[in-house]
Amino acid sequence: MADKIGIGIIGCGAVGSAVVRILLEQGRSLTARTGLDLELRHVIVQDTHKERPVDIPKDILSNDPAQPLADPDTHIILELIGGVDTPMDLILEALRCGKDVVTANKALLALRGGPIFAAAREAGRCIAFEAAVGGGIPLIESVRRGLIANEIDAVYGILNGTCNYILTRMLESEVSYSDALAEAQQLGYAEADPTLDVDGTDSAHKLAILASIAMRKTCDYDRISVRGITDLEVTDLLAGDELGYVCKLLAIAQKHDNGLDLTVHPTFIRKSHPLASVAGPFNAVSVYGHAVGHTLFYGRGAGGMPTASAVIADVMEVATGNAARTFSQLTRLADRTDAATYRPSGENETAFYLRVGLEDRPGGMARIATVLGDHGISIASLVQHEPHQASGGDAVPVVVTTRESKDSTVQAAIKAMSELDAVIGQVICIPTLDEHVESSHA
Ligand code: HSE
């Protein structure tokens, strides 16, 4: 007879409901595949009367998280509530009660990973978190185990499905940012509070976790330079499209001789770039290892069922005992690695897309070019379309792309441009990026 493994789920939103659905509908088939009998013993929710997309048997539904923790036949706790303080307390208590833990909580692991992993080791238990980064893509396991032979020098990721969906919709249908966000929310891609998606925080949480594992250093969430997509305008996505670019919210970890750069920024990449065709709610991550070269992971990074796919994979890893073994041997987690060293800020060199609003009178264009030249910034292209009609005092948009320049130099040039009488409104600045070059794979 198969061994029984008791499961308690705490939190039953989109991901929790999908996990329940898979366990109830595919329990037999999972047993046939693994020889383990997963028994869903507790589902803990805030409101037991709320309608859910799955029928949860009444006898396992409750609003008391103490129940699964006190139950000796519950072996694995699935923390699926989100947030930081409440799940932190809950996980620490579950570990103290001798439970293993599966979590999809990227905010928690990015901000408190060190103490949580240390507590798990002290309790002789393990924590699995495949679903925290890249939703259904088996990314953590692949980087940790599949790429173990590699020195990884760069990770480039589209790590937020909501943002990628919004950017895709803004460009393909020329809808505003807020209309595209409303669509993403309707489709269930965004978090309950979409602020964390659209301001880049969610991507930064995921980058902190992924970069720490890839680079074998503790990458501090607070050292990530983060900019979200909330101020992007369709005008810029269309102007970029005309120049051969597509805009993505890229989460980047890149090793340099003088330290690591961690950024989450809207970035223009060429349409031929491997990440350019990643559309809608999909996520994709490029990992560059010295032996393997470029590897690309792609899949659904948001939504209940894709994320539940990764949660169930973790449950099976814990239930078979594999997770306990790898967790205790793993030296790559935040409680066992040295802190990363970072490249001084402002040293990042990249090319840029700039949009400047000019008064429609002689000399404005020349002044912009002079400011850029005075700052040692080389112009790669410069586009101004003939206005359809007399602009009547409206700003005429001028789009400039630059050659690679230091971030701090470009910011200084933008400040100088903004002070010109001829310039109307804010100067829009979006970095542009070529594909990362493989370090070596010979
Ligand atoms: N809300 C996230 C996203 C999914 O849009 O990618 C969960 O991490």
Coordinates of C-alpha atoms and ligand atoms in Angstrom, one line a residue:
M1 CA 0.0 0.0 0.0
A2 CA 1.2 3.5 -0.8
D3 CA 2.5 5.7 2.1
K4 CA 0.0 8.4 3.2
I5 CA 1.4 11.9 3.1
G6 CA -1.0 14.4 4.8
I7 CA -1.2 17.9 3.3
G8 CA -2.6 21.1 4.8
I9 CA -3.2 24.1 2.6
I10 CA -3.2 27.6 4.2
G11 CA -4.7 30.1 1.8
C12 CA -7.1 29.3 -1.0
G13 CA -7.0 32.0 -3.6
A14 CA -6.4 31.4 -7.3
V15 CA -3.3 29.2 -6.6
G16 CA -4.7 27.4 -3.5
S17 CA -7.9 26.5 -5.4
A18 CA -5.9 25.2 -8.3
V19 CA -3.8 23.1 -6.0
V20 CA -6.9 21.7 -4.3
R21 CA -8.4 20.9 -7.8
I22 CA -5.3 19.0 -8.9
L23 CA -5.1 17.0 -5.6
L24 CA -8.8 16.1 -5.7
E25 CA -9.0 15.4 -9.4
Q26 CA -5.7 13.8 -10.0
G27 CA -4.8 12.2 -6.7
R28 CA -5.0 8.7 -8.1
S29 CA -2.8 9.4 -11.1
L30 CA -0.2 11.2 -8.9
T31 CA -0.1 8.1 -6.7
A32 CA 0.3 5.9 -9.7
R33 CA 3.3 8.0 -10.8
T34 CA 5.0 8.2 -7.5
G35 CA 3.8 5.4 -5.2
L36 CA 2.8 8.1 -2.7
D37 CA -0.8 8.7 -1.5
L38 CA -1.3 12.4 -1.0
E39 CA -4.1 13.1 1.5
L40 CA -5.6 16.6 1.5
R41 CA -6.4 16.9 5.2
H42 CA -6.9 20.7 5.8
V43 CA -7.8 23.7 3.7
I44 CA -7.6 26.9 5.8
V45 CA -9.3 30.0 4.5
Q46 CA -10.4 33.4 6.0
D47 CA -14.0 33.0 5.0
T48 CA -15.4 29.5 4.9
H49 CA -18.6 30.7 3.2
K50 CA -17.0 32.3 0.2
E51 CA -17.7 30.8 -3.3
R52 CA -14.6 29.2 -4.7
P53 CA -13.8 27.7 -8.2
V54 CA -13.5 24.3 -6.6
D55 CA -15.7 22.3 -4.3
I56 CA -13.8 21.7 -1.0
P57 CA -15.2 19.0 1.2
K58 CA -16.7 20.7 4.3
D59 CA -14.9 18.4 6.8
I60 CA -11.5 19.7 5.7
L61 CA -12.4 23.4 5.4
S62 CA -11.8 25.7 8.3
N63 CA -10.5 29.1 9.2
D64 CA -8.1 28.0 11.9
P65 CA -4.5 27.6 10.9
A66 CA -3.7 25.9 14.2
Q67 CA -5.6 22.8 13.1
P68 CA -3.1 21.5 10.4
L69 CA -0.2 22.5 12.6
A70 CA -1.5 20.4 15.5
D71 CA -2.5 17.4 13.3
P72 CA 0.3 14.7 13.6
D73 CA -0.9 13.2 10.3
T74 CA -0.3 16.4 8.3
H75 CA 3.3 16.4 7.1
I76 CA 3.5 19.2 4.6
I77 CA 2.1 22.7 5.0
L78 CA 1.5 24.7 1.8
E79 CA 1.7 28.4 2.6
L80 CA -0.3 30.1 -0.1
I81 CA -1.6 33.3 1.6
G82 CA 1.0 35.8 0.4
G83 CA 2.2 38.9 2.3
V84 CA 5.2 38.8 4.7
D85 CA 4.6 39.0 8.4
T86 CA 1.6 36.6 8.8
P87 CA 3.2 33.9 6.6
M88 CA 6.6 34.3 8.3
D89 CA 5.0 33.6 11.7
L90 CA 3.0 30.7 10.2
I91 CA 6.0 29.1 8.5
L92 CA 8.2 29.4 11.6
E93 CA 5.4 27.8 13.7
A94 CA 4.9 25.0 11.1
L95 CA 8.6 24.2 11.2
R96 CA 8.6 24.2 15.0
C97 CA 5.7 21.7 14.8
G98 CA 7.8 19.4 12.6
K99 CA 6.2 20.1 9.3
D100 CA 7.9 20.6 6.0
V101 CA 6.8 23.7 4.0
V102 CA 6.0 24.5 0.4
T103 CA 5.6 28.1 -0.4
A104 CA 5.0 30.3 -3.5
N105 CA 5.7 33.4 -1.5
K106 CA 8.4 35.4 -3.3
A107 CA 8.0 38.5 -1.2
L108 CA 8.7 36.5 1.9
L109 CA 11.7 34.7 0.6
A110 CA 13.2 37.8 -1.0
L111 CA 12.9 39.8 2.2
R112 CA 13.3 37.2 4.9
G113 CA 14.8 34.2 3.2
G114 CA 17.9 34.0 5.4
P115 CA 16.1 33.6 8.8
I116 CA 13.4 31.3 7.3
F117 CA 16.0 28.9 5.7
A118 CA 18.0 28.9 8.9
A119 CA 14.9 28.1 11.0
A120 CA 14.1 25.2 8.7
R121 CA 17.7 23.7 9.1
E122 CA 17.5 24.2 12.8
A123 CA 14.2 22.3 12.9
G124 CA 15.6 19.6 10.6
R125 CA 12.8 20.3 8.1
C126 CA 12.9 21.7 4.5
I127 CA 11.3 24.4 2.5
A128 CA 10.5 24.1 -1.2
F129 CA 9.7 27.2 -3.3
E130 CA 9.7 26.4 -7.0
A131 CA 6.5 28.3 -7.5
A132 CA 7.9 31.5 -6.1
V133 CA 9.8 32.4 -9.4
G134 CA 8.4 32.0 -12.9
G135 CA 5.1 30.4 -11.9
G136 CA 4.9 27.0 -13.7
I137 CA 8.4 27.1 -15.2
P138 CA 10.6 24.6 -13.4
L139 CA 13.3 27.2 -13.1
I140 CA 14.7 27.0 -9.5
E141 CA 15.3 23.3 -9.8
S142 CA 16.9 23.7 -13.3
V143 CA 19.3 26.5 -12.2
R144 CA 20.1 24.8 -8.9
R145 CA 20.7 21.3 -10.2
G146 CA 20.7 21.2 -14.0
L147 CA 23.2 24.1 -14.3
I148 CA 25.3 23.2 -11.3
A149 CA 28.5 22.9 -13.4
N150 CA 28.3 26.5 -14.5
E151 CA 29.6 29.8 -13.4
I152 CA 26.6 31.9 -14.3
D153 CA 27.4 35.4 -15.4
A154 CA 24.0 36.8 -16.4
V155 CA 20.3 36.2 -15.9
Y156 CA 17.7 38.1 -18.0
G157 CA 14.1 37.5 -17.1
I158 CA 10.6 38.5 -17.9
L159 CA 9.3 37.6 -14.5
N160 CA 5.9 39.3 -14.2
G161 CA 3.0 38.0 -16.3
T162 CA 0.8 40.9 -15.5
C163 CA 3.3 43.5 -16.8
N164 CA 4.1 41.4 -19.9
Y165 CA 0.4 41.1 -20.6
I166 CA -0.1 44.8 -20.2
L167 CA 2.8 45.7 -22.4
T168 CA 1.7 43.3 -25.1
R169 CA -1.8 44.6 -25.1
M170 CA -0.8 48.3 -25.1
L171 CA 1.3 47.7 -28.3
E172 CA -1.0 45.3 -30.2
S173 CA -4.2 47.2 -29.6
E174 CA -3.0 50.6 -28.7
V175 CA -4.9 50.6 -25.5
S176 CA -3.9 52.7 -22.5
Y177 CA -2.0 51.4 -19.6
S178 CA -5.0 51.4 -17.3
D179 CA -7.3 49.6 -19.8
A180 CA -4.7 46.9 -20.2
L181 CA -4.3 46.6 -16.4
A182 CA -8.1 46.2 -16.0
E183 CA -8.0 43.3 -18.6
A184 CA -5.1 41.6 -16.8
Q185 CA -7.0 41.8 -13.5
Q186 CA -10.1 40.4 -15.1
L187 CA -8.1 37.4 -16.3
G188 CA -6.6 36.8 -12.9
Y189 CA -2.9 37.5 -13.7
A190 CA -2.4 40.4 -11.3
E191 CA -1.9 40.0 -7.5
A192 CA -4.8 41.1 -5.2
D193 CA -3.1 44.4 -5.0
P194 CA -1.6 45.0 -8.5
T195 CA 0.7 47.7 -7.3
L196 CA 3.4 45.2 -6.6
D197 CA 3.1 43.8 -10.1
V198 CA 3.2 47.1 -12.0
D199 CA 5.7 49.0 -9.9
G200 CA 8.3 46.2 -10.5
T201 CA 8.4 45.0 -6.9
D202 CA 7.1 41.5 -7.7
S203 CA 9.8 41.1 -10.4
A204 CA 12.4 42.4 -8.0
H205 CA 11.4 39.9 -5.4
K206 CA 11.7 37.1 -7.9
L207 CA 15.1 38.4 -9.2
A208 CA 16.5 38.5 -5.6
I209 CA 15.6 34.8 -5.2
L210 CA 16.7 33.7 -8.6
A211 CA 20.0 35.7 -8.7
S212 CA 21.0 34.4 -5.2
I213 CA 20.7 30.9 -6.5
A214 CA 22.3 31.5 -9.9
M215 CA 25.2 33.6 -8.6
R216 CA 25.7 31.7 -5.3
K217 CA 25.6 35.0 -3.3
T218 CA 22.9 36.5 -1.2
C219 CA 21.5 39.2 -3.5
D220 CA 19.8 41.8 -1.4
Y221 CA 16.4 42.9 -2.6
D222 CA 17.2 46.5 -1.5
R223 CA 20.1 46.7 -3.9
I224 CA 17.9 46.2 -6.9
S225 CA 17.3 49.3 -9.0
V226 CA 13.6 49.1 -9.7
R227 CA 11.3 50.9 -12.1
G228 CA 7.9 49.7 -13.0
I229 CA 5.7 50.2 -16.1
T230 CA 3.1 52.6 -14.7
D231 CA 4.4 55.7 -16.5
L232 CA 4.8 54.0 -19.9
E233 CA 2.9 55.5 -22.7
V234 CA 1.6 53.9 -25.9
T235 CA 3.4 56.6 -27.9
D236 CA 6.7 55.3 -26.8
L237 CA 5.8 51.6 -27.5
L238 CA 4.8 52.6 -31.0
A239 CA 7.9 54.8 -31.6
G240 CA 10.1 51.9 -30.3
D241 CA 8.2 49.5 -32.6
E242 CA 9.0 51.8 -35.6
L243 CA 12.7 51.6 -34.7
G244 CA 12.6 47.8 -34.5
Y245 CA 12.2 47.5 -30.7
V246 CA 9.8 45.9 -28.3
C247 CA 9.5 47.0 -24.7
K248 CA 9.7 44.4 -21.9
L249 CA 10.0 44.7 -18.1
L250 CA 13.4 43.0 -17.8
A251 CA 14.8 41.7 -14.5
I252 CA 18.5 41.5 -14.9
A253 CA 21.4 40.2 -12.8
Q254 CA 24.7 40.7 -14.4
K255 CA 28.2 40.0 -13.1
H256 CA 31.0 42.5 -13.8
D257 CA 34.6 42.5 -12.7
N258 CA 33.7 45.2 -10.1
G259 CA 30.5 43.6 -8.8
L260 CA 27.0 42.6 -9.6
D261 CA 24.3 44.8 -11.2
L262 CA 20.7 44.0 -10.3
T263 CA 18.0 45.9 -12.2
V264 CA 14.3 45.7 -13.0
H265 CA 13.5 48.3 -15.7
P266 CA 11.3 48.6 -18.8
T267 CA 13.8 48.0 -21.5
F268 CA 13.6 48.1 -25.3
I269 CA 15.1 45.0 -27.0
R270 CA 15.4 44.3 -30.7
K271 CA 12.6 42.3 -32.2
S272 CA 15.2 39.6 -33.0
H273 CA 16.2 39.3 -29.3
P274 CA 15.3 35.8 -27.8
L275 CA 13.0 37.4 -25.3
A276 CA 11.2 39.7 -27.7
S277 CA 8.5 37.3 -28.8
V278 CA 7.5 36.4 -25.2
A279 CA 4.0 37.8 -25.2
G280 CA 0.9 38.0 -23.0
P281 CA 1.1 36.5 -19.5
F282 CA 4.1 34.3 -20.3
N283 CA 7.4 34.6 -18.5
A284 CA 10.8 33.7 -19.9
V285 CA 14.3 33.6 -18.4
S286 CA 17.6 33.5 -20.1
V287 CA 20.5 32.1 -18.0
Y288 CA 24.1 32.3 -19.3
G289 CA 26.5 29.7 -17.9
H290 CA 30.2 29.5 -18.8
A291 CA 29.9 25.8 -19.8
V292 CA 26.4 25.6 -21.2
G293 CA 26.2 29.0 -22.8
H294 CA 22.7 30.5 -23.3
T295 CA 19.7 28.6 -21.9
L296 CA 16.2 29.9 -22.2
F297 CA 13.3 28.9 -19.9
Y298 CA 9.7 29.8 -21.0
G299 CA 6.2 29.2 -19.7
R300 CA 3.3 30.6 -17.9
G301 CA 4.5 32.7 -15.0
A302 CA 1.1 33.7 -13.6
G303 CA -2.4 32.2 -13.0
G304 CA -3.7 29.5 -10.7
M305 CA -3.1 26.3 -12.6
P306 CA 0.4 27.0 -13.9
T307 CA 1.6 28.1 -10.4
A308 CA -0.2 25.1 -8.9
S309 CA 1.8 22.9 -11.3
A310 CA 5.0 24.0 -9.6
V311 CA 3.5 23.8 -6.1
I312 CA 2.5 20.1 -6.7
A313 CA 6.0 19.4 -8.1
D314 CA 7.4 20.7 -4.8
V315 CA 4.9 18.7 -2.8
M316 CA 6.1 15.5 -4.6
E317 CA 9.8 16.5 -4.0
V318 CA 9.1 16.9 -0.3
A319 CA 6.9 13.8 -0.1
T320 CA 9.6 11.6 -1.7
G321 CA 12.3 12.9 0.5
N322 CA 14.3 14.5 -2.3
A323 CA 13.6 18.0 -1.1
A324 CA 14.9 17.2 2.4
R325 CA 18.2 15.8 1.0
T326 CA 18.8 18.7 -1.4
F327 CA 17.7 21.3 1.2
S328 CA 20.2 20.1 3.8
Q329 CA 23.0 19.9 1.2
L330 CA 22.2 23.2 -0.4
T331 CA 24.8 25.9 0.2
R332 CA 23.2 28.3 -2.2
L333 CA 20.4 29.7 0.1
A334 CA 20.4 33.0 1.8
D335 CA 21.5 31.6 5.2
R336 CA 24.6 30.0 3.8
T337 CA 26.0 32.3 1.2
D338 CA 28.1 35.4 1.4
A339 CA 26.6 38.8 0.6
A340 CA 27.0 39.8 -3.0
T341 CA 29.2 42.8 -3.9
Y342 CA 27.6 45.3 -6.1
R343 CA 28.9 47.6 -8.9
P344 CA 28.8 51.2 -7.9
S345 CA 25.5 52.8 -9.0
G346 CA 25.5 55.0 -12.1
E347 CA 28.3 52.9 -13.7
N348 CA 25.9 50.9 -15.8
E349 CA 26.6 51.5 -19.5
T350 CA 23.8 51.0 -21.9
A351 CA 22.2 52.6 -24.9
F352 CA 19.0 54.7 -24.5
Y353 CA 15.8 55.7 -26.2
L354 CA 14.8 59.3 -25.4
R355 CA 11.7 61.2 -26.3
V356 CA 11.9 64.9 -26.1
G357 CA 8.9 67.3 -26.6
L358 CA 10.1 70.3 -28.6
E359 CA 8.5 73.6 -29.3
D360 CA 7.9 73.9 -33.1
R361 CA 10.4 76.7 -33.8
P362 CA 13.9 76.9 -35.2
G363 CA 16.9 75.7 -33.2
G364 CA 15.3 73.2 -30.8
M365 CA 16.7 70.1 -32.4
A366 CA 20.2 71.6 -32.6
R367 CA 20.1 72.4 -28.9
I368 CA 19.2 68.8 -28.0
A369 CA 22.0 67.5 -30.2
T370 CA 24.4 70.0 -28.5
V371 CA 23.5 68.9 -25.0
L372 CA 24.0 65.3 -25.9
G373 CA 27.4 66.1 -27.6
D374 CA 28.5 68.2 -24.7
H375 CA 27.9 65.2 -22.4
G376 CA 29.9 62.9 -24.7
I377 CA 26.8 61.0 -25.7
S378 CA 26.8 59.8 -29.3
I379 CA 23.5 59.8 -31.2
A380 CA 22.6 56.5 -33.0
S381 CA 19.3 57.7 -34.6
L382 CA 17.1 60.8 -34.5
V383 CA 13.5 60.8 -35.7
Q384 CA 11.1 63.7 -36.0
H385 CA 7.9 63.2 -38.1
E386 CA 6.4 66.1 -40.0
P387 CA 3.4 67.3 -37.9
H388 CA 0.1 66.5 -39.6
Q389 CA -1.0 70.1 -39.1
A390 CA 0.5 73.3 -37.5
S391 CA 1.3 72.2 -34.0
G392 CA -0.2 75.3 -32.5
G393 CA 2.1 75.4 -29.5
D394 CA 1.9 71.6 -28.8
A395 CA 5.2 69.7 -28.3
V396 CA 6.6 68.0 -31.3
P397 CA 8.0 64.7 -30.3
V398 CA 11.6 64.0 -31.2
V399 CA 12.9 60.5 -30.6
V400 CA 16.6 59.9 -30.1
T401 CA 18.5 56.7 -29.6
T402 CA 22.0 56.9 -28.2
R403 CA 25.1 54.7 -28.3
E404 CA 26.2 53.1 -25.0
S405 CA 26.7 55.7 -22.3
K406 CA 26.9 55.7 -18.5
D407 CA 23.6 55.9 -16.8
S408 CA 24.7 58.8 -14.7
T409 CA 25.9 60.8 -17.8
V410 CA 22.5 60.3 -19.6
Q411 CA 20.7 61.4 -16.4
A412 CA 22.8 64.6 -16.4
A413 CA 22.1 65.2 -20.1
I414 CA 18.3 64.7 -19.5
K415 CA 18.5 67.3 -16.7
A416 CA 20.2 69.8 -18.9
M417 CA 17.7 69.2 -21.7
S418 CA 14.8 69.6 -19.4
E419 CA 16.1 73.1 -18.5
L420 CA 16.1 74.2 -22.2
D421 CA 13.3 76.7 -23.1
A422 CA 12.6 74.7 -26.2
V423 CA 11.8 71.5 -24.4
I424 CA 8.2 71.0 -23.2
G425 CA 7.3 68.4 -20.6
Q426 CA 9.2 65.5 -19.3
V427 CA 12.0 63.8 -21.2
I428 CA 11.1 60.1 -21.5
C429 CA 14.1 57.7 -21.1
I430 CA 14.0 53.9 -21.7
P431 CA 17.2 51.8 -21.9
T432 CA 17.8 49.7 -25.0
L433 CA 19.7 46.5 -24.8
D434 CA 21.3 44.0 -27.2
E435 CA 21.4 40.3 -26.5
H436 CA 23.9 39.3 -23.9
V437 CA 27.0 37.7 -25.3
E438 CA 27.9 34.2 -24.1
S439 CA 31.1 34.4 -22.0
S440 CA 32.4 31.1 -23.2
H441 CA 31.0 27.6 -23.9
A442 CA 33.9 26.1 -25.9
Ligands
HSE1 N1 1.2 38.3 -10.3 C1 2.3 37.6 -10.8 C2 2.5 37.9 -12.2 C3 2.2 36.1 -10.6 O1 1.7 38.6 -12.8 O2 3.5 37.4 -12.7 C4 2.6 35.6 -9.3 O3 3.9 35.8 -9.1

